[in-house]
mmCIF file of C-alpha atoms in Angstrom:
data_model
loop_
_atom_site.group_PDB
_atom_site.id
_atom_site.type_symbol
_atom_site.label_atom_id
_atom_site.label_comp_id
_atom_site.label_asym_id
_atom_site.label_seq_id
_atom_site.Cartn_x
_atom_site.Cartn_y
_atom_site.Cartn_z
ATOM 1 C CA MET A 83 -0.061 0.099 -0.150
ATOM 2 C CA LEU A 84 1.379 3.346 -0.951
ATOM 3 C CA LYS A 85 2.165 5.708 1.934
ATOM 4 C CA VAL A 86 1.032 9.445 1.421
ATOM 5 C CA MET A 87 1.986 12.606 3.124
ATOM 6 C CA MET A 88 -1.021 15.159 3.207
ATOM 7 C CA HIS A 89 0.447 18.661 3.360
ATOM 8 C CA GLY A 90 -2.259 20.955 4.474
ATOM 9 C CA CYS A 91 -4.050 18.012 6.093
ATOM 10 C CA ASN A 92 -6.353 20.173 8.493
ATOM 11 C CA GLY A 93 -7.585 22.392 5.667
ATOM 12 C CA ARG A 94 -11.098 21.551 4.092
ATOM 13 C CA MET A 95 -9.595 19.816 1.111
ATOM 14 C CA GLY A 96 -6.944 17.837 3.217
ATOM 15 C CA GLN A 97 -9.861 16.708 5.418
ATOM 16 C CA MET A 98 -11.725 15.432 2.391
ATOM 17 C CA ILE A 99 -8.765 13.314 1.157
ATOM 18 C CA THR A 100 -8.448 12.039 4.937
ATOM 19 C CA GLN A 101 -11.855 10.785 4.680
ATOM 20 C CA ILE A 102 -11.588 9.324 1.212
ATOM 21 C CA LEU A 103 -8.274 7.561 1.768
ATOM 22 C CA LYS A 104 -9.909 5.866 4.939
ATOM 23 C CA SER A 105 -11.596 3.292 2.420
ATOM 24 C CA ASP A 106 -8.994 3.306 -0.274
ATOM 25 C CA THR A 107 -7.177 -0.040 -0.685
ATOM 26 C CA ARG A 108 -4.339 1.239 -2.772
ATOM 27 C CA MET A 109 -2.819 3.906 -0.437
ATOM 28 C CA GLU A 110 -3.016 5.416 3.210
ATOM 29 C CA ILE A 111 -1.946 8.769 4.701
ATOM 30 C CA VAL A 112 0.856 7.946 7.316
ATOM 31 C CA ALA A 113 1.681 11.689 8.043
ATOM 32 C CA GLY A 114 0.158 15.009 7.945
ATOM 33 C CA VAL A 115 1.620 18.600 7.847
ATOM 34 C CA ASP A 116 -0.414 21.729 9.123
ATOM 35 C CA ARG A 117 0.235 24.715 11.237
ATOM 36 C CA PHE A 118 -3.118 24.308 12.584
ATOM 37 C CA GLN A 119 -3.070 21.547 15.228
ATOM 38 C CA GLU A 120 -6.443 21.489 16.710
ATOM 39 C CA ILE A 121 -7.898 18.575 14.588
ATOM 40 C CA ALA A 122 -7.438 14.957 15.667
ATOM 41 C CA ASN A 123 -6.205 12.728 12.836
ATOM 42 C CA PRO A 124 -5.393 9.059 12.579
ATOM 43 C CA TYR A 125 -1.858 9.836 11.660
ATOM 44 C CA PRO A 126 0.860 12.155 13.084
ATOM 45 C CA VAL A 127 0.670 15.895 12.060
ATOM 46 C CA PHE A 128 3.708 18.146 11.910
ATOM 47 C CA GLU A 129 3.787 21.825 11.888
ATOM 48 C CA ARG A 130 6.504 22.099 9.394
ATOM 49 C CA ILE A 131 7.273 19.630 6.541
ATOM 50 C CA GLY A 132 10.899 19.696 7.491
ATOM 51 C CA ASP A 133 9.967 18.141 10.869
ATOM 52 C CA CYS A 134 8.416 15.126 9.283
ATOM 53 C CA ASP A 135 10.521 11.922 9.964
ATOM 54 C CA VAL A 136 7.904 9.387 8.624
ATOM 55 C CA ALA A 137 8.741 7.517 5.460
ATOM 56 C CA VAL A 138 6.371 8.254 2.485
ATOM 57 C CA ASP A 139 6.053 7.369 -1.098
ATOM 58 C CA VAL A 140 4.132 10.512 -2.289
ATOM 59 C CA VAL A 141 3.080 14.022 -1.209
ATOM 60 C CA ILE A 142 -0.199 15.623 -1.853
ATOM 61 C CA ASP A 143 -0.464 19.422 -1.210
ATOM 62 C CA PHE A 144 -3.498 21.449 -0.625
ATOM 63 C CA SER A 145 -1.998 24.345 1.325
ATOM 64 C CA THR A 146 -0.843 27.967 0.566
ATOM 65 C CA ALA A 147 1.660 29.499 -1.830
ATOM 66 C CA SER A 148 3.541 30.763 1.095
ATOM 67 C CA ALA A 149 4.480 27.214 2.126
ATOM 68 C CA MET A 150 5.454 25.825 -1.302
ATOM 69 C CA ASP A 151 9.216 26.706 -1.282
ATOM 70 C CA ALA A 152 9.662 24.377 1.823
ATOM 71 C CA VAL A 153 7.588 21.785 -0.138
ATOM 72 C CA PHE A 154 9.734 21.787 -3.244
ATOM 73 C CA ASP A 155 12.908 21.626 -1.267
ATOM 74 C CA TYR A 156 11.699 18.755 0.925
ATOM 75 C CA CYS A 157 10.394 16.689 -1.962
ATOM 76 C CA VAL A 158 13.530 17.096 -4.029
ATOM 77 C CA CYS A 159 15.759 16.193 -1.039
ATOM 78 C CA LYS A 160 13.738 13.200 -0.487
ATOM 79 C CA GLN A 161 12.993 12.259 -3.958
ATOM 80 C CA LEU A 162 9.409 12.251 -3.510
ATOM 81 C CA PRO A 163 6.677 12.704 -6.210
ATOM 82 C CA LEU A 164 4.580 15.775 -5.550
ATOM 83 C CA VAL A 165 1.061 16.377 -6.432
ATOM 84 C CA MET A 166 0.483 20.126 -6.181
ATOM 85 C CA CYS A 167 -3.043 21.485 -5.889
ATOM 86 C CA THR A 168 -2.046 24.940 -4.383
ATOM 87 C CA THR A 169 -2.654 27.824 -6.776
ATOM 88 C CA GLY A 170 -1.451 31.458 -6.788
ATOM 89 C CA LEU A 171 2.245 30.810 -7.101
ATOM 90 C CA SER A 172 4.667 33.666 -7.900
ATOM 91 C CA ASP A 173 6.634 33.699 -11.006
ATOM 92 C CA VAL A 174 9.747 32.729 -8.998
ATOM 93 C CA GLN A 175 7.965 29.788 -7.411
ATOM 94 C CA LEU A 176 6.657 28.733 -10.868
ATOM 95 C CA GLN A 177 10.192 28.663 -11.939
ATOM 96 C CA LYS A 178 11.333 26.724 -8.837
ATOM 97 C CA LEU A 179 8.420 24.250 -9.752
ATOM 98 C CA GLU A 180 9.952 23.666 -13.196
ATOM 99 C CA GLU A 181 13.375 23.253 -11.648
ATOM 100 C CA SER A 182 12.108 20.674 -9.058
ATOM 101 C CA ALA A 183 10.251 18.776 -12.023
ATOM 102 C CA LYS A 184 13.807 18.205 -13.479
ATOM 103 C CA GLU A 185 14.593 16.018 -10.374
ATOM 104 C CA ILE A 186 11.181 14.515 -9.314
ATOM 105 C CA PRO A 187 7.857 13.833 -10.849
ATOM 106 C CA VAL A 188 5.546 16.942 -10.076
ATOM 107 C CA LEU A 189 1.868 16.994 -11.051
ATOM 108 C CA LYS A 190 0.256 20.386 -11.358
ATOM 109 C CA SER A 191 -3.400 21.338 -12.409
ATOM 110 C CA ALA A 192 -5.639 24.212 -12.362
ATOM 111 C CA ASN A 193 -8.565 21.899 -11.514
ATOM 112 C CA MET A 194 -8.099 18.333 -10.006
ATOM 113 C CA SER A 195 -11.477 17.048 -11.158
ATOM 114 C CA LEU A 196 -11.189 14.182 -13.612
ATOM 115 C CA GLY A 197 -14.532 15.381 -15.165
ATOM 116 C CA ILE A 198 -13.118 18.721 -16.053
ATOM 117 C CA ASN A 199 -9.902 17.213 -17.482
ATOM 118 C CA LEU A 200 -11.874 14.945 -19.561
ATOM 119 C CA LEU A 201 -14.019 17.905 -20.699
ATOM 120 C CA LEU A 202 -10.935 19.576 -21.796
ATOM 121 C CA LYS A 203 -10.003 16.709 -24.221
ATOM 122 C CA LEU A 204 -13.570 16.635 -25.377
ATOM 123 C CA LEU A 205 -13.645 20.311 -26.206
ATOM 124 C CA GLN A 206 -10.511 20.082 -28.090
ATOM 125 C CA ASP A 207 -11.867 17.346 -30.316
ATOM 126 C CA ALA A 208 -15.108 19.490 -30.808
ATOM 127 C CA ALA A 209 -13.078 22.561 -31.754
ATOM 128 C CA LYS A 210 -11.198 20.750 -34.453
ATOM 129 C CA VAL A 211 -14.474 20.254 -36.181
ATOM 130 C CA LEU A 212 -16.670 23.155 -34.956
ATOM 131 C CA GLY A 213 -14.138 26.056 -35.018
ATOM 132 C CA PRO A 214 -13.307 25.889 -38.721
ATOM 133 C CA ALA A 215 -17.072 25.259 -39.660
ATOM 134 C CA GLY A 216 -17.793 28.695 -38.165
ATOM 135 C CA TYR A 217 -19.534 27.767 -34.942
ATOM 136 C CA ASP A 218 -19.695 30.659 -32.251
ATOM 137 C CA ILE A 219 -18.024 29.670 -28.940
ATOM 138 C CA GLU A 220 -19.405 30.939 -25.762
ATOM 139 C CA LEU A 221 -18.447 29.841 -22.185
ATOM 140 C CA ILE A 222 -20.740 30.340 -19.028
ATOM 141 C CA GLU A 223 -19.212 29.732 -15.513
ATOM 142 C CA ARG A 224 -21.085 29.732 -12.221
ATOM 143 C CA HIS A 225 -19.723 29.826 -8.754
ATOM 144 C CA HIS A 226 -20.433 30.589 -5.113
ATOM 145 C CA ASN A 227 -20.837 34.201 -3.985
ATOM 146 C CA GLN A 228 -17.451 33.928 -1.891
ATOM 147 C CA LYS A 229 -15.343 33.364 -4.930
ATOM 148 C CA ILE A 230 -12.828 36.332 -5.497
ATOM 149 C CA ASP A 231 -11.578 35.601 -8.942
ATOM 150 C CA ALA A 232 -13.554 36.040 -12.336
ATOM 151 C CA PRO A 233 -13.637 34.427 -14.662
ATOM 152 C CA SER A 234 -12.416 31.236 -12.780
ATOM 153 C CA GLY A 235 -9.034 29.594 -13.465
ATOM 154 C CA THR A 236 -10.961 26.563 -14.756
ATOM 155 C CA ALA A 237 -13.111 28.742 -17.219
ATOM 156 C CA LEU A 238 -9.803 30.145 -18.686
ATOM 157 C CA ALA A 239 -8.164 26.771 -18.791
ATOM 158 C CA LEU A 240 -11.268 25.518 -20.865
ATOM 159 C CA ALA A 241 -11.018 28.654 -23.228
ATOM 160 C CA ASP A 242 -7.292 27.992 -23.619
ATOM 161 C CA ALA A 243 -7.772 24.333 -24.465
ATOM 162 C CA ILE A 244 -9.970 25.570 -27.410
ATOM 163 C CA ASN A 245 -7.832 28.327 -28.427
ATOM 164 C CA ASP A 246 -4.783 25.994 -28.658
ATOM 165 C CA ILE A 247 -6.585 23.932 -31.169
ATOM 166 C CA LEU A 248 -7.695 26.964 -33.006
ATOM 167 C CA GLN A 249 -4.045 28.147 -33.185
ATOM 168 C CA HIS A 250 -4.711 31.044 -30.883
ATOM 169 C CA THR A 251 -6.645 33.098 -33.494
ATOM 170 C CA TYR A 252 -9.467 33.690 -31.213
ATOM 171 C CA HIS A 253 -9.663 36.494 -28.553
ATOM 172 C CA TYR A 254 -11.643 36.407 -25.231
ATOM 173 C CA VAL A 255 -14.619 38.905 -24.599
ATOM 174 C CA TYR A 256 -15.666 39.145 -21.000
ATOM 175 C CA ASP A 257 -18.209 41.994 -21.059
ATOM 176 C CA ARG A 258 -20.224 43.133 -24.124
ATOM 177 C CA SER A 259 -22.119 45.919 -22.146
ATOM 178 C CA GLN A 260 -19.482 48.544 -23.108
ATOM 179 C CA THR A 261 -19.952 48.255 -26.878
ATOM 180 C CA ARG A 262 -23.108 48.119 -29.180
ATOM 181 C CA GLU A 263 -21.883 45.792 -32.018
ATOM 182 C CA LYS A 264 -22.412 42.150 -33.138
ATOM 183 C CA ARG A 265 -20.044 39.641 -31.867
ATOM 184 C CA ASP A 266 -16.777 38.849 -33.805
ATOM 185 C CA ALA A 267 -16.350 35.441 -35.481
ATOM 186 C CA LYS A 268 -12.990 34.975 -33.826
ATOM 187 C CA GLU A 269 -14.254 35.691 -30.387
ATOM 188 C CA ILE A 270 -14.820 33.357 -27.258
ATOM 189 C CA GLY A 271 -17.399 34.933 -25.113
ATOM 190 C CA ILE A 272 -16.877 34.376 -21.327
ATOM 191 C CA SER A 273 -19.745 35.185 -18.817
ATOM 192 C CA VAL A 274 -19.571 34.874 -15.022
ATOM 193 C CA LEU A 275 -22.251 34.217 -12.485
ATOM 194 C CA ARG A 276 -21.794 34.500 -8.736
ATOM 195 C CA GLY A 277 -24.303 33.446 -6.208
ATOM 196 C CA GLY A 278 -25.276 31.202 -3.210
ATOM 197 C CA THR A 279 -23.304 28.006 -2.460
ATOM 198 C CA ILE A 280 -22.764 26.883 -6.199
ATOM 199 C CA VAL A 281 -19.513 24.840 -5.984
ATOM 200 C CA GLY A 282 -18.854 25.076 -9.742
ATOM 201 C CA GLU A 283 -20.522 24.957 -12.933
ATOM 202 C CA HIS A 284 -18.801 25.289 -16.445
ATOM 203 C CA GLU A 285 -20.910 25.331 -19.720
ATOM 204 C CA VAL A 286 -19.359 25.655 -23.259
ATOM 205 C CA VAL A 287 -21.679 26.282 -26.094
ATOM 206 C CA PHE A 288 -20.899 25.706 -29.931
ATOM 207 C CA ALA A 289 -23.603 27.609 -31.673
ATOM 208 C CA GLY A 290 -24.028 27.113 -35.480
ATOM 209 C CA MET A 291 -26.664 27.419 -37.965
ATOM 210 C CA ASP A 292 -29.751 26.022 -36.717
ATOM 211 C CA GLU A 293 -28.128 23.788 -34.167
ATOM 212 C CA VAL A 294 -26.302 24.189 -30.742
ATOM 213 C CA ILE A 295 -23.692 21.688 -29.175
ATOM 214 C CA ALA A 296 -23.443 22.224 -25.406
ATOM 215 C CA PHE A 297 -20.809 20.669 -22.926
ATOM 216 C CA GLN A 298 -21.423 20.945 -19.328
ATOM 217 C CA HIS A 299 -19.663 20.004 -16.063
ATOM 218 C CA THR A 300 -21.246 20.492 -12.666
ATOM 219 C CA ALA A 301 -19.381 20.041 -9.376
ATOM 220 C CA TYR A 302 -21.901 19.223 -6.516
ATOM 221 C CA SER A 303 -19.149 19.069 -3.940
ATOM 222 C CA ARG A 304 -15.725 19.803 -3.517
ATOM 223 C CA SER A 305 -14.987 15.885 -3.178
ATOM 224 C CA VAL A 306 -14.484 15.672 -6.959
ATOM 225 C CA PHE A 307 -11.215 17.636 -6.432
ATOM 226 C CA ALA A 308 -10.091 15.477 -3.668
ATOM 227 C CA LYS A 309 -10.856 12.305 -5.620
ATOM 228 C CA GLY A 310 -8.834 13.745 -8.568
ATOM 229 C CA ALA A 311 -5.854 14.435 -6.250
ATOM 230 C CA VAL A 312 -5.923 10.855 -5.072
ATOM 231 C CA GLU A 313 -5.989 9.454 -8.697
ATOM 232 C CA ALA A 314 -3.165 11.882 -9.458
ATOM 233 C CA ALA A 315 -1.031 10.627 -6.446
ATOM 234 C CA HIS A 316 -1.628 6.957 -7.454
ATOM 235 C CA PHE A 317 -0.749 7.752 -11.173
ATOM 236 C CA LEU A 318 2.435 9.666 -10.206
ATOM 237 C CA VAL A 319 4.333 7.193 -8.041
ATOM 238 C CA GLY A 320 6.934 5.382 -10.084
ATOM 239 C CA LYS A 321 6.907 8.115 -12.827
ATOM 240 C CA LYS A 322 10.032 9.721 -14.198
ATOM 241 C CA PRO A 323 11.008 13.221 -13.289
ATOM 242 C CA GLY A 324 9.003 15.874 -15.190
ATOM 243 C CA LEU A 325 6.103 18.129 -14.973
ATOM 244 C CA TYR A 326 2.735 16.325 -15.482
ATOM 245 C CA GLY A 327 -0.845 17.395 -15.625
ATOM 246 C CA MET A 328 -4.477 15.783 -14.935
ATOM 247 C CA CYS A 329 -4.507 15.289 -18.750
ATOM 248 C CA ASP A 330 -1.816 12.712 -18.210
ATOM 249 C CA VAL A 331 -3.823 10.864 -15.597
ATOM 250 C CA ILE A 332 -6.946 11.002 -17.850
ATOM 251 C CA GLY A 333 -4.750 9.541 -20.718
ATOM 252 C CA SER A 334 -3.723 6.533 -18.304
ATOM 253 C CA GLU A 335 -7.441 5.750 -17.641
ATOM 254 C CA PHE A 336 -7.963 5.677 -21.321
ATOM 255 C CA ASP A 337 -5.100 3.398 -21.842
ATOM 256 C CA ARG A 338 -6.403 0.586 -19.476
#
């Protein structure tokens, strides 16, 4: 059974992964790291990652950007695969991530959901056919009223996946209220809704002459991101050094 360190174990996502892995027969959490020490866990919890003296096979991180330098250093020193779910890294930290990936396998994704990453692949297939055929492309994303960034990182990742296939010939339009003119054929409209406790909804619409093709993903709880992180950890163990994404995990599922 694979041994996991959960970095950020007492956060919301860390606790979800703790619960999920209680019934997983492939891996178990044997150590946690978190500055907040007021939650009882079935494994030892250290305040700093450098204090951990428990042998592990892989590290899953759901913490904060300020902690990532120590995580990179620890994983490189111990030669441990790292599933990095923390966002908001600085340019310097992103460079350090790339340097670390030359020595250990690192998996980084803007969204850990298996469904969203499958959707990325499906959208690229659709864009190959529908983009050249002149279909208009619109994206609508909905999140809870506490979310700060708009559009979401996932929405931008979906738009980028489409635009990659279209050779970056499209531009993004976030607000049409300032101009009174019809949409351009080479634009991807991105609309944002914020309200209530919506965990996350993303819909991509390809609208053509007399037909509409829509792709939609709805997250009903944050557990979908925790489950994706678990699958990523299982995938990453034994891989060569390099920078991986959830698309690699999805690809491995297709190859079974």
